[in-house]
Amino acid sequence: MSSLKKKLQVKIEEHRPRTTRLLKEYGSKVIDEITIKQVIGGMRGMKSLVTDISYLDPIEGIRFRGHTIPETLKALPKVPGKEMPYVEGHIFLLLTGDFPTDKEVLEISEEFKERREVPLYVWDVLRNMPRDTHPMTMFSTAVLAMQRESLFAKAYREGISKYDMWDPMYEDSMNILARLPMIAAYIYRMKYRSDTHIPPDNELDFGGNFAHMMGIDPPYDDVMRLYFILHSDHESGNVSAHTTHLVASALSDAYYSLSAGLNGLAGPLHGLANQEVLRWIQKLFAELGGKVPTKEELKKYCWDTLSSGQVIPGYGHAVLRATDPRYMAQREFCLKHFPDDELFQVVSLLYEVVPDILKEHGKAKNPWPNVDAHSGVVQWHYGVREYDFYTVLFGIGRAIGVLSNIIWDRALGYPIERPKSVTTDMLEKDAEIK
Ligand code: HAX
């Protein structure tokens, strides 16, 4: 058994009595109340999920296992000669709550090399889809197509005990994680690089290998290490995390669950916003005949967008009430590596104008940028200009968090999710509307 799996097993055994005790001794303690606004309004702020993998504070932003983004990036083992840490180390952190040693990280890196072979039929499935299919559809389909490989589904058929289910869920999840960069790079090069493909390099880590298979030189490898870590987890209530958790709660395996979560990520109000930001900015460039917009032109464009009943992509958030630290981490990278980039300057200018406009507009509770306002610029700079691919990149990162969560879901025996719905008549009765 690998060091990661051994450590995870110990952590699971330590944790289980905490959940059991809460349920047995404190199960009826009230922790919140629910309003009609929450019931109609997408359950905003309703406390109804448990995860120890990350926590999102409205002002401070995300903490991974209790650590802020700068703390996480600092403490994870670095790839030799590189600015960014191993993504493999972040997987270890999310799963166990501990920072790994160099040796533990290298072990996962090696393990991924053994697990990453994608079944050949997946390429056939992708190749048989119309070439103009959205890359997120291809990505999610590829994950779903592999469901026949599921060790969890097999173990269930053979009668696995509830308490052991985390084990095959872990095995499936690690197999999926090892293969996602291979699948994503294949889709990219099939669609946008004349169907030419670059085999993985056994000397490289998770992020480095992905950059290599995309065919993009350093520092794109560091870009992707940062990107996958930043996008990994954002607690459990966001659409991709919640969907993955919900589907897995029916004891669907990791393939079914992740594919469903990716479909949620593909929505423009969620992960697709990173594509929408670029599409929106490029539309402005086109309207101005390729000219870089002035501040006044940007303001007018924002107001035109709002007046036509659309949202400004990359701004606002259901939980955050300040600038997303994932936005800031990417901004710092740009300031260091390409401060004069034209698109980066437009994005910076947007940061100066959009919050005031959204405040004046008076609707959005959070006028500040989220992660998606920035991620496209970095990709664009390094030559990934096919912006409909951006959400696939988000999907690789997000898989790390959501799969970690469903392993823990099975470890702690969380039940099938089944909230209760009410009718409008019932709400009117509660509201005492005559
Ligand atoms: N531009 C214009 N209007 C906005 C807005 C924006 N960026 N953000 C919120 N609003 C509007 C909402 O549409 C809503 O309008 P209605 O009352 O007419 O329905 C109102 O302000 C109140 O919304 P809210 O409570 O502030 O925000 P929600 O929690 O309902 O929604 C969203 C959060 C992220 C979906 C929202 O801010 C949005 O649509 N932003 C733009 C799309 C985007 O960037 N999505 C990515 C978010 C991060 C993420 O999940 N990444 O994957």
Short mmCIF file of C-alpha atoms and ligand atoms in Angstrom, two decimals:
data_model
loop_
_atom_site.label_atom_id
_atom_site.label_comp_id
_atom_site.label_asym_id
_atom_site.label_seq_id
_atom_site.Cartn_x
_atom_site.Cartn_y
_atom_site.Cartn_z
CA MET A 1 0.00 0.00 0.00
CA SER A 2 1.35 3.48 -0.89
CA SER A 3 2.32 5.95 1.85
CA LEU A 4 -0.59 8.17 0.83
CA LYS A 5 -3.15 5.38 1.12
CA LYS A 6 -1.68 4.18 4.43
CA LYS A 7 -1.81 7.67 5.88
CA LEU A 8 -5.34 8.17 4.57
CA GLN A 9 -6.44 4.95 6.25
CA VAL A 10 -5.04 6.12 9.60
CA LYS A 11 -6.72 9.51 9.22
CA ILE A 12 -10.05 7.88 8.36
CA GLU A 13 -9.91 5.63 11.41
CA GLU A 14 -9.07 8.63 13.63
CA HIS A 15 -11.87 10.72 12.14
CA ARG A 16 -14.78 8.25 12.13
CA PRO A 17 -15.55 8.44 15.88
CA ARG A 18 -15.92 12.25 15.61
CA THR A 19 -18.69 11.93 13.04
CA THR A 20 -20.33 9.05 14.91
CA ARG A 21 -20.31 11.03 18.17
CA LEU A 22 -21.79 14.16 16.55
CA LEU A 23 -24.58 12.09 15.09
CA LYS A 24 -25.30 9.97 18.16
CA GLU A 25 -24.92 12.51 20.96
CA TYR A 26 -25.59 15.87 19.29
CA GLY A 27 -27.72 14.91 16.29
CA SER A 28 -30.69 17.09 17.28
CA LYS A 29 -28.72 20.25 18.11
CA VAL A 30 -29.96 23.17 15.97
CA ILE A 31 -27.18 25.00 14.09
CA ASP A 32 -29.09 27.20 11.66
CA GLU A 33 -32.50 28.33 10.50
CA ILE A 34 -33.86 28.37 6.96
CA THR A 35 -35.71 31.27 5.38
CA ILE A 36 -38.10 31.34 2.44
CA LYS A 37 -35.48 33.41 0.58
CA GLN A 38 -32.99 30.56 0.94
CA VAL A 39 -35.47 27.91 -0.13
CA ILE A 40 -36.42 29.78 -3.32
CA GLY A 41 -33.01 31.36 -3.81
CA GLY A 42 -30.76 28.40 -4.53
CA MET A 43 -30.10 27.45 -0.86
CA ARG A 44 -27.64 30.33 -0.57
CA GLY A 45 -25.77 30.18 2.74
CA MET A 46 -27.75 27.16 3.99
CA LYS A 47 -25.47 24.96 6.09
CA SER A 48 -26.15 21.48 4.78
CA LEU A 49 -22.86 19.89 3.72
CA VAL A 50 -19.79 18.75 5.66
CA THR A 51 -16.24 18.81 4.34
CA ASP A 52 -12.89 19.16 6.05
CA ILE A 53 -10.97 19.48 2.80
CA SER A 54 -11.43 23.20 2.26
CA TYR A 55 -13.35 26.10 3.75
CA LEU A 56 -14.42 29.32 2.03
CA ASP A 57 -14.50 32.46 4.14
CA PRO A 58 -16.47 35.27 2.42
CA ILE A 59 -13.70 37.83 2.98
CA GLU A 60 -10.50 35.84 3.28
CA GLY A 61 -11.30 33.32 0.53
CA ILE A 62 -10.35 29.67 0.34
CA ARG A 63 -8.29 27.68 2.84
CA PHE A 64 -7.14 24.23 1.83
CA ARG A 65 -7.08 22.03 4.94
CA GLY A 66 -6.81 25.22 7.00
CA HIS A 67 -4.08 26.84 4.88
CA THR A 68 -4.43 29.98 2.73
CA ILE A 69 -3.22 29.90 -0.88
CA PRO A 70 0.14 31.59 -0.11
CA GLU A 71 0.70 29.24 2.86
CA THR A 72 -0.15 26.21 0.72
CA LEU A 73 2.11 27.22 -2.14
CA LYS A 74 4.94 27.89 0.31
CA ALA A 75 4.68 24.67 2.29
CA LEU A 76 4.16 22.12 -0.51
CA PRO A 77 7.34 20.47 -1.86
CA LYS A 78 8.64 22.32 -4.94
CA VAL A 79 9.51 20.72 -8.25
CA PRO A 80 13.33 21.10 -8.49
CA GLY A 81 14.29 24.24 -10.41
CA LYS A 82 10.67 25.43 -10.60
CA GLU A 83 8.70 28.20 -8.97
CA MET A 84 5.59 26.13 -8.21
CA PRO A 85 5.00 23.01 -6.10
CA TYR A 86 4.06 19.53 -7.19
CA VAL A 87 0.32 19.12 -7.84
CA GLU A 88 0.82 15.61 -6.45
CA GLY A 89 1.71 17.16 -3.08
CA HIS A 90 -1.52 19.13 -3.09
CA ILE A 91 -3.48 15.91 -3.67
CA PHE A 92 -1.73 14.46 -0.61
CA LEU A 93 -2.60 17.56 1.42
CA LEU A 94 -6.28 17.57 0.42
CA LEU A 95 -6.69 13.87 1.13
CA THR A 96 -4.82 13.65 4.43
CA GLY A 97 -4.62 17.18 5.84
CA ASP A 98 -0.81 16.90 6.07
CA PHE A 99 1.92 18.35 3.90
CA PRO A 100 3.85 15.50 2.30
CA THR A 101 7.57 14.91 2.36
CA ASP A 102 9.55 15.00 -0.90
CA LYS A 103 9.66 11.21 -0.82
CA GLU A 104 5.88 10.90 -0.44
CA VAL A 105 5.33 13.28 -3.34
CA LEU A 106 7.66 11.38 -5.64
CA GLU A 107 5.87 8.18 -4.76
CA ILE A 108 2.54 9.62 -5.99
CA SER A 109 4.23 10.93 -9.11
CA GLU A 110 5.51 7.43 -9.85
CA GLU A 111 2.14 5.90 -9.04
CA PHE A 112 0.41 8.20 -11.52
CA LYS A 113 2.75 7.01 -14.26
CA GLU A 114 1.60 3.45 -13.62
CA ARG A 115 -2.07 4.42 -13.52
CA ARG A 116 -2.29 6.81 -16.41
CA GLU A 117 -2.83 4.55 -19.41
CA VAL A 118 -6.16 5.54 -20.96
CA PRO A 119 -8.20 2.60 -22.34
CA LEU A 120 -7.99 2.66 -26.14
CA TYR A 121 -11.76 2.77 -26.60
CA VAL A 122 -11.79 6.25 -25.02
CA TRP A 123 -9.85 7.62 -28.00
CA ASP A 124 -12.37 5.92 -30.31
CA VAL A 125 -15.26 7.53 -28.45
CA LEU A 126 -13.63 10.97 -28.71
CA ARG A 127 -12.67 10.54 -32.35
CA ASN A 128 -16.22 9.53 -33.25
CA MET A 129 -17.72 12.69 -31.81
CA PRO A 130 -18.23 15.59 -34.24
CA ARG A 131 -15.00 17.60 -34.11
CA ASP A 132 -16.87 20.81 -33.25
CA THR A 133 -18.33 19.24 -30.06
CA HIS A 134 -17.51 21.44 -27.07
CA PRO A 135 -14.33 20.19 -25.36
CA MET A 136 -16.15 20.00 -22.02
CA THR A 137 -18.67 17.59 -23.58
CA MET A 138 -15.77 15.50 -24.86
CA PHE A 139 -13.99 15.62 -21.51
CA SER A 140 -17.03 14.59 -19.49
CA THR A 141 -17.91 11.90 -22.05
CA ALA A 142 -14.40 10.44 -21.82
CA VAL A 143 -14.70 10.19 -18.04
CA LEU A 144 -18.11 8.57 -18.29
CA ALA A 145 -16.95 6.19 -21.03
CA MET A 146 -14.36 4.78 -18.60
CA GLN A 147 -17.04 3.82 -16.07
CA ARG A 148 -16.71 0.17 -17.06
CA GLU A 149 -13.26 0.28 -15.40
CA SER A 150 -14.74 1.14 -12.01
CA LEU A 151 -13.33 -0.92 -9.15
CA PHE A 152 -15.91 0.60 -6.83
CA ALA A 153 -18.81 -0.65 -8.99
CA LYS A 154 -17.16 -4.08 -9.16
CA ALA A 155 -16.60 -4.19 -5.39
CA TYR A 156 -20.21 -3.16 -4.81
CA ARG A 157 -21.48 -5.96 -7.04
CA GLU A 158 -19.31 -8.38 -5.07
CA GLY A 159 -20.79 -7.19 -1.77
CA ILE A 160 -18.30 -4.78 -0.19
CA SER A 161 -18.98 -3.57 3.36
CA LYS A 162 -19.98 0.08 3.74
CA TYR A 163 -16.90 0.68 5.91
CA ASP A 164 -14.50 -0.44 3.18
CA MET A 165 -16.01 1.53 0.33
CA TRP A 166 -13.51 4.36 0.56
CA ASP A 167 -10.81 1.98 -0.70
CA PRO A 168 -12.12 1.27 -4.23
CA MET A 169 -13.34 4.89 -4.39
CA TYR A 170 -9.72 5.92 -3.75
CA GLU A 171 -8.45 3.50 -6.40
CA ASP A 172 -10.92 4.77 -9.01
CA SER A 173 -10.16 8.38 -8.12
CA MET A 174 -6.40 7.95 -8.41
CA ASN A 175 -6.83 6.18 -11.77
CA ILE A 176 -9.03 9.01 -13.01
CA LEU A 177 -6.66 11.74 -11.78
CA ALA A 178 -3.71 10.07 -13.47
CA ARG A 179 -5.60 9.93 -16.78
CA LEU A 180 -7.28 13.34 -16.89
CA PRO A 181 -4.20 15.25 -18.16
CA MET A 182 -3.75 12.62 -20.89
CA ILE A 183 -7.39 12.94 -21.98
CA ALA A 184 -7.43 16.75 -21.85
CA ALA A 185 -4.19 17.10 -23.85
CA TYR A 186 -5.53 14.58 -26.38
CA ILE A 187 -8.74 16.57 -26.86
CA TYR A 188 -6.76 19.80 -27.22
CA ARG A 189 -4.34 18.49 -29.81
CA MET A 190 -7.02 16.54 -31.69
CA LYS A 191 -9.22 19.62 -32.00
CA TYR A 192 -6.74 22.44 -32.31
CA ARG A 193 -3.30 21.09 -33.24
CA SER A 194 -4.08 19.15 -36.43
CA ASP A 195 -4.64 15.92 -34.52
CA THR A 196 -0.94 15.55 -33.69
CA HIS A 197 -0.17 14.07 -30.27
CA ILE A 198 2.74 14.16 -27.85
CA PRO A 199 3.31 11.10 -25.63
CA PRO A 200 3.87 11.64 -21.89
CA ASP A 201 7.41 12.01 -20.56
CA ASN A 202 8.22 9.69 -17.65
CA GLU A 203 10.69 12.18 -16.20
CA LEU A 204 8.01 14.78 -15.62
CA ASP A 205 5.56 15.47 -12.80
CA PHE A 206 1.77 15.93 -13.15
CA GLY A 207 1.89 19.63 -14.15
CA GLY A 208 5.09 19.35 -16.17
CA ASN A 209 3.81 16.42 -18.13
CA PHE A 210 0.56 18.15 -18.94
CA ALA A 211 2.42 21.19 -20.33
CA HIS A 212 4.65 18.82 -22.30
CA MET A 213 1.67 16.94 -23.83
CA MET A 214 0.02 20.26 -24.70
CA GLY A 215 3.22 21.10 -26.56
CA ILE A 216 3.93 24.32 -24.64
CA ASP A 217 7.33 25.29 -23.24
CA PRO A 218 8.11 26.39 -19.67
CA PRO A 219 7.05 28.33 -17.72
CA TYR A 220 3.68 26.93 -18.88
CA ASP A 221 4.44 23.92 -16.65
CA ASP A 222 4.46 26.24 -13.62
CA VAL A 223 1.33 27.98 -14.90
CA MET A 224 -0.46 24.65 -14.88
CA ARG A 225 0.86 23.58 -11.47
CA LEU A 226 -0.48 26.84 -10.04
CA TYR A 227 -3.69 26.56 -12.03
CA PHE A 228 -4.53 23.00 -10.93
CA ILE A 229 -3.82 23.81 -7.28
CA LEU A 230 -5.87 27.03 -7.30
CA HIS A 231 -8.86 25.40 -8.99
CA SER A 232 -8.85 22.20 -6.94
CA ASP A 233 -11.44 22.88 -4.28
CA HIS A 234 -13.80 25.63 -3.11
CA GLU A 235 -15.63 23.86 -0.28
CA SER A 236 -18.67 21.70 -1.06
CA GLY A 237 -21.58 23.91 -2.04
CA ASN A 238 -20.45 25.01 -5.52
CA VAL A 239 -22.20 23.29 -8.42
CA SER A 240 -19.36 20.95 -9.49
CA ALA A 241 -18.49 19.84 -5.95
CA HIS A 242 -22.07 19.51 -4.84
CA THR A 243 -23.10 17.59 -7.96
CA THR A 244 -20.21 15.15 -7.61
CA HIS A 245 -21.07 14.63 -3.94
CA LEU A 246 -24.79 14.25 -4.68
CA VAL A 247 -24.31 11.66 -7.41
CA ALA A 248 -21.76 9.74 -5.32
CA SER A 249 -24.21 9.72 -2.41
CA ALA A 250 -26.34 7.25 -4.39
CA LEU A 251 -23.22 5.03 -4.33
CA SER A 252 -22.57 5.85 -7.96
CA ASP A 253 -18.87 5.40 -8.61
CA ALA A 254 -16.26 8.12 -9.20
CA TYR A 255 -16.66 8.00 -13.00
CA TYR A 256 -20.40 8.67 -12.90
CA SER A 257 -20.01 11.26 -10.17
CA LEU A 258 -17.14 13.23 -11.66
CA SER A 259 -18.69 13.25 -15.11
CA ALA A 260 -21.85 14.74 -13.59
CA GLY A 261 -19.80 17.32 -11.67
CA LEU A 262 -17.98 18.32 -14.86
CA ASN A 263 -21.32 18.86 -16.57
CA GLY A 264 -22.15 21.35 -13.84
CA LEU A 265 -18.76 23.00 -14.20
CA ALA A 266 -19.61 23.53 -17.88
CA GLY A 267 -22.31 26.09 -17.01
CA PRO A 268 -21.56 29.77 -17.78
CA LEU A 269 -22.37 30.88 -14.24
CA HIS A 270 -19.79 28.38 -12.93
CA GLY A 271 -16.59 27.12 -14.61
CA LEU A 272 -17.48 28.16 -18.14
CA ALA A 273 -17.18 31.76 -16.93
CA ASN A 274 -13.42 31.55 -17.67
CA GLN A 275 -14.27 31.01 -21.35
CA GLU A 276 -16.98 33.67 -21.22
CA VAL A 277 -14.52 36.29 -19.91
CA LEU A 278 -12.27 35.81 -22.93
CA ARG A 279 -15.19 35.66 -25.37
CA TRP A 280 -16.58 38.87 -23.88
CA ILE A 281 -13.23 40.70 -24.06
CA GLN A 282 -12.51 39.47 -27.59
CA LYS A 283 -15.95 40.68 -28.69
CA LEU A 284 -15.02 44.14 -27.44
CA PHE A 285 -11.67 44.01 -29.26
CA ALA A 286 -13.55 43.04 -32.44
CA GLU A 287 -16.05 45.89 -31.99
CA LEU A 288 -13.14 48.33 -31.63
CA GLY A 289 -11.40 46.95 -34.72
CA GLY A 290 -8.65 45.24 -32.69
CA LYS A 291 -7.77 48.38 -30.72
CA VAL A 292 -7.03 48.13 -26.98
CA PRO A 293 -10.01 49.70 -25.20
CA THR A 294 -9.69 52.86 -23.12
CA LYS A 295 -11.16 53.06 -19.64
CA GLU A 296 -14.16 54.98 -20.98
CA GLU A 297 -14.77 52.39 -23.72
CA LEU A 298 -14.58 49.61 -21.13
CA LYS A 299 -17.08 51.37 -18.88
CA LYS A 300 -19.51 51.79 -21.76
CA TYR A 301 -19.09 48.11 -22.72
CA CYS A 302 -19.83 47.02 -19.14
CA TRP A 303 -22.95 49.16 -18.97
CA ASP A 304 -24.11 47.90 -22.39
CA THR A 305 -23.66 44.33 -21.13
CA LEU A 306 -25.65 45.02 -17.98
CA SER A 307 -28.36 46.97 -19.80
CA SER A 308 -28.92 44.08 -22.17
CA GLY A 309 -29.68 41.86 -19.14
CA GLN A 310 -26.41 39.90 -19.16
CA VAL A 311 -23.90 39.37 -16.38
CA ILE A 312 -20.31 40.61 -16.41
CA PRO A 313 -18.42 37.33 -16.54
CA GLY A 314 -15.73 36.74 -13.94
CA TYR A 315 -17.31 39.09 -11.40
CA GLY A 316 -19.53 38.28 -8.43
CA HIS A 317 -19.72 35.22 -6.25
CA ALA A 318 -22.29 33.31 -4.24
CA VAL A 319 -20.10 33.23 -1.10
CA LEU A 320 -17.13 35.58 -1.54
CA ARG A 321 -17.53 39.23 -0.62
CA ALA A 322 -14.03 40.40 -1.57
CA THR A 323 -11.55 39.89 -4.41
CA ASP A 324 -10.95 36.18 -4.86
CA PRO A 325 -7.43 35.27 -3.65
CA ARG A 326 -7.26 32.85 -6.60
CA TYR A 327 -7.61 35.95 -8.82
CA MET A 328 -4.80 37.65 -6.88
CA ALA A 329 -2.48 34.62 -7.12
CA GLN A 330 -2.83 34.63 -10.91
CA ARG A 331 -2.46 38.41 -11.04
CA GLU A 332 0.83 38.13 -9.13
CA PHE A 333 2.05 35.56 -11.64
CA CYS A 334 1.21 37.90 -14.55
CA LEU A 335 2.85 40.89 -12.85
CA LYS A 336 6.00 38.84 -12.46
CA HIS A 337 6.10 37.20 -15.88
CA PHE A 338 4.35 39.46 -18.39
CA PRO A 339 3.27 42.79 -16.90
CA ASP A 340 3.15 44.45 -20.34
CA ASP A 341 0.83 41.90 -21.97
CA GLU A 342 -2.00 43.73 -23.74
CA LEU A 343 -4.75 41.43 -22.51
CA PHE A 344 -3.42 41.48 -18.94
CA GLN A 345 -3.64 45.27 -19.05
CA VAL A 346 -7.27 45.12 -20.17
CA VAL A 347 -8.04 42.68 -17.34
CA SER A 348 -6.31 45.02 -14.89
CA LEU A 349 -8.32 47.93 -16.26
CA LEU A 350 -11.49 45.92 -15.79
CA TYR A 351 -10.49 45.42 -12.15
CA GLU A 352 -10.40 49.22 -11.85
CA VAL A 353 -13.78 49.85 -13.46
CA VAL A 354 -16.10 46.86 -12.91
CA PRO A 355 -16.47 46.89 -9.09
CA ASP A 356 -17.71 50.51 -9.08
CA ILE A 357 -20.06 49.81 -11.97
CA LEU A 358 -21.52 46.74 -10.26
CA LYS A 359 -21.91 48.73 -7.03
CA GLU A 360 -23.75 51.48 -8.94
CA HIS A 361 -25.81 48.87 -10.79
CA GLY A 362 -26.85 47.74 -7.33
CA LYS A 363 -27.68 44.08 -7.90
CA ALA A 364 -24.60 41.89 -7.37
CA LYS A 365 -23.86 41.28 -3.68
CA ASN A 366 -20.19 40.90 -4.53
CA PRO A 367 -18.79 43.39 -7.06
CA TRP A 368 -15.30 41.89 -6.97
CA PRO A 369 -13.59 39.55 -9.46
CA ASN A 370 -13.59 35.78 -9.03
CA VAL A 371 -11.02 33.24 -10.23
CA ASP A 372 -12.45 33.12 -13.76
CA ALA A 373 -11.79 36.81 -14.43
CA HIS A 374 -8.09 36.04 -14.61
CA SER A 375 -7.41 32.49 -15.66
CA GLY A 376 -7.98 32.99 -19.40
CA VAL A 377 -5.38 35.75 -19.70
CA VAL A 378 -2.59 33.46 -18.54
CA GLN A 379 -3.64 30.74 -20.99
CA TRP A 380 -3.95 33.25 -23.81
CA HIS A 381 -0.49 34.60 -23.12
CA TYR A 382 1.10 31.15 -23.45
CA GLY A 383 -0.70 30.41 -26.71
CA VAL A 384 -3.82 28.55 -25.60
CA ARG A 385 -6.18 30.87 -27.44
CA GLU A 386 -8.97 28.38 -28.06
CA TYR A 387 -10.87 29.69 -25.08
CA ASP A 388 -13.60 27.08 -25.22
CA PHE A 389 -10.91 24.73 -23.87
CA TYR A 390 -10.36 26.71 -20.65
CA THR A 391 -13.05 24.96 -18.62
CA VAL A 392 -11.42 21.59 -19.33
CA LEU A 393 -8.31 22.91 -17.57
CA PHE A 394 -10.52 23.97 -14.66
CA GLY A 395 -12.01 20.44 -14.74
CA ILE A 396 -8.64 18.74 -14.19
CA GLY A 397 -7.98 20.94 -11.19
CA ARG A 398 -11.49 20.62 -9.78
CA ALA A 399 -11.36 16.84 -10.07
CA ILE A 400 -8.64 16.81 -7.37
CA GLY A 401 -10.96 18.40 -4.81
CA VAL A 402 -14.22 16.70 -5.67
CA LEU A 403 -12.69 13.23 -5.86
CA SER A 404 -10.95 13.77 -2.51
CA ASN A 405 -14.33 14.68 -1.11
CA ILE A 406 -16.16 11.59 -2.34
CA ILE A 407 -13.42 9.33 -0.98
CA TRP A 408 -14.04 10.92 2.42
CA ASP A 409 -17.82 10.72 1.89
CA ARG A 410 -17.51 6.95 1.64
CA ALA A 411 -15.00 6.79 4.50
CA LEU A 412 -17.44 8.54 6.82
CA GLY A 413 -20.49 6.73 5.47
CA TYR A 414 -22.42 9.87 4.54
CA PRO A 415 -25.96 8.88 3.48
CA ILE A 416 -27.73 9.37 0.19
CA GLU A 417 -28.61 13.05 -0.20
CA ARG A 418 -32.31 13.73 -0.24
CA PRO A 419 -33.52 17.20 0.80
CA LYS A 420 -37.23 17.90 1.08
CA SER A 421 -39.13 20.07 -1.36
CA VAL A 422 -42.24 22.10 -0.54
CA THR A 423 -44.97 23.62 -2.69
CA THR A 424 -45.63 27.32 -3.24
CA ASP A 425 -48.93 26.85 -1.37
CA MET A 426 -46.99 25.58 1.64
CA LEU A 427 -44.62 28.55 1.58
CA GLU A 428 -47.57 30.96 1.34
CA LYS A 429 -49.09 29.22 4.35
CA ASP A 430 -45.79 29.53 6.25
CA ALA A 431 -45.70 33.21 5.29
CA GLU A 432 -49.29 33.55 6.54
CA ILE A 433 -50.36 35.03 3.21
CA LYS A 434 -54.15 35.08 3.17
N1 HAX B 1 -22.87 40.90 -13.46
C1 HAX B 1 -24.16 41.32 -13.46
N2 HAX B 1 -25.06 40.97 -12.53
C2 HAX B 1 -24.64 40.17 -11.55
C3 HAX B 1 -23.30 39.72 -11.45
C4 HAX B 1 -22.42 40.09 -12.47
N3 HAX B 1 -21.15 39.66 -12.51
N4 HAX B 1 -23.18 38.94 -10.36
C5 HAX B 1 -24.39 38.91 -9.77
N5 HAX B 1 -25.27 39.64 -10.50
C6 HAX B 1 -26.71 39.78 -10.29
C7 HAX B 1 -27.36 38.40 -10.31
O1 HAX B 1 -27.58 37.96 -11.64
C8 HAX B 1 -28.63 38.66 -9.54
O2 HAX B 1 -29.55 39.30 -10.40
P1 HAX B 1 -31.14 39.04 -10.27
O3 HAX B 1 -31.51 39.61 -8.92
O4 HAX B 1 -31.72 39.78 -11.42
O5 HAX B 1 -31.34 37.56 -10.32
C9 HAX B 1 -28.17 39.67 -8.49
O6 HAX B 1 -26.98 40.29 -8.99
C10 HAX B 1 -27.86 39.06 -7.14
O7 HAX B 1 -26.95 37.98 -7.34
P2 HAX B 1 -25.89 37.60 -6.19
O8 HAX B 1 -26.67 37.17 -5.00
O9 HAX B 1 -24.91 38.68 -6.03
O10 HAX B 1 -25.12 36.39 -6.89
P3 HAX B 1 -25.53 34.86 -6.91
O11 HAX B 1 -25.05 34.23 -5.67
O12 HAX B 1 -26.97 34.67 -7.24
O13 HAX B 1 -24.70 34.34 -8.17
C11 HAX B 1 -22.77 34.23 -9.56
C12 HAX B 1 -23.31 34.22 -8.12
C13 HAX B 1 -21.31 33.88 -9.53
C14 HAX B 1 -23.54 33.18 -10.37
C15 HAX B 1 -23.00 35.63 -10.17
O14 HAX B 1 -22.23 36.57 -9.45
C16 HAX B 1 -22.66 35.70 -11.63
O15 HAX B 1 -23.51 35.40 -12.47
N6 HAX B 1 -21.38 36.13 -11.99
C17 HAX B 1 -20.93 36.13 -13.37
C18 HAX B 1 -20.59 34.74 -13.85
C19 HAX B 1 -19.33 34.23 -13.16
O16 HAX B 1 -18.31 34.90 -13.11
N7 HAX B 1 -19.38 33.00 -12.66
C20 HAX B 1 -18.22 32.34 -12.03
C21 HAX B 1 -18.28 32.37 -10.52
C22 HAX B 1 -17.10 31.68 -9.88
C23 HAX B 1 -17.17 30.23 -10.14
O17 HAX B 1 -18.06 29.49 -9.75
N8 HAX B 1 -16.25 29.75 -10.89
O18 HAX B 1 -16.32 28.51 -11.34
#
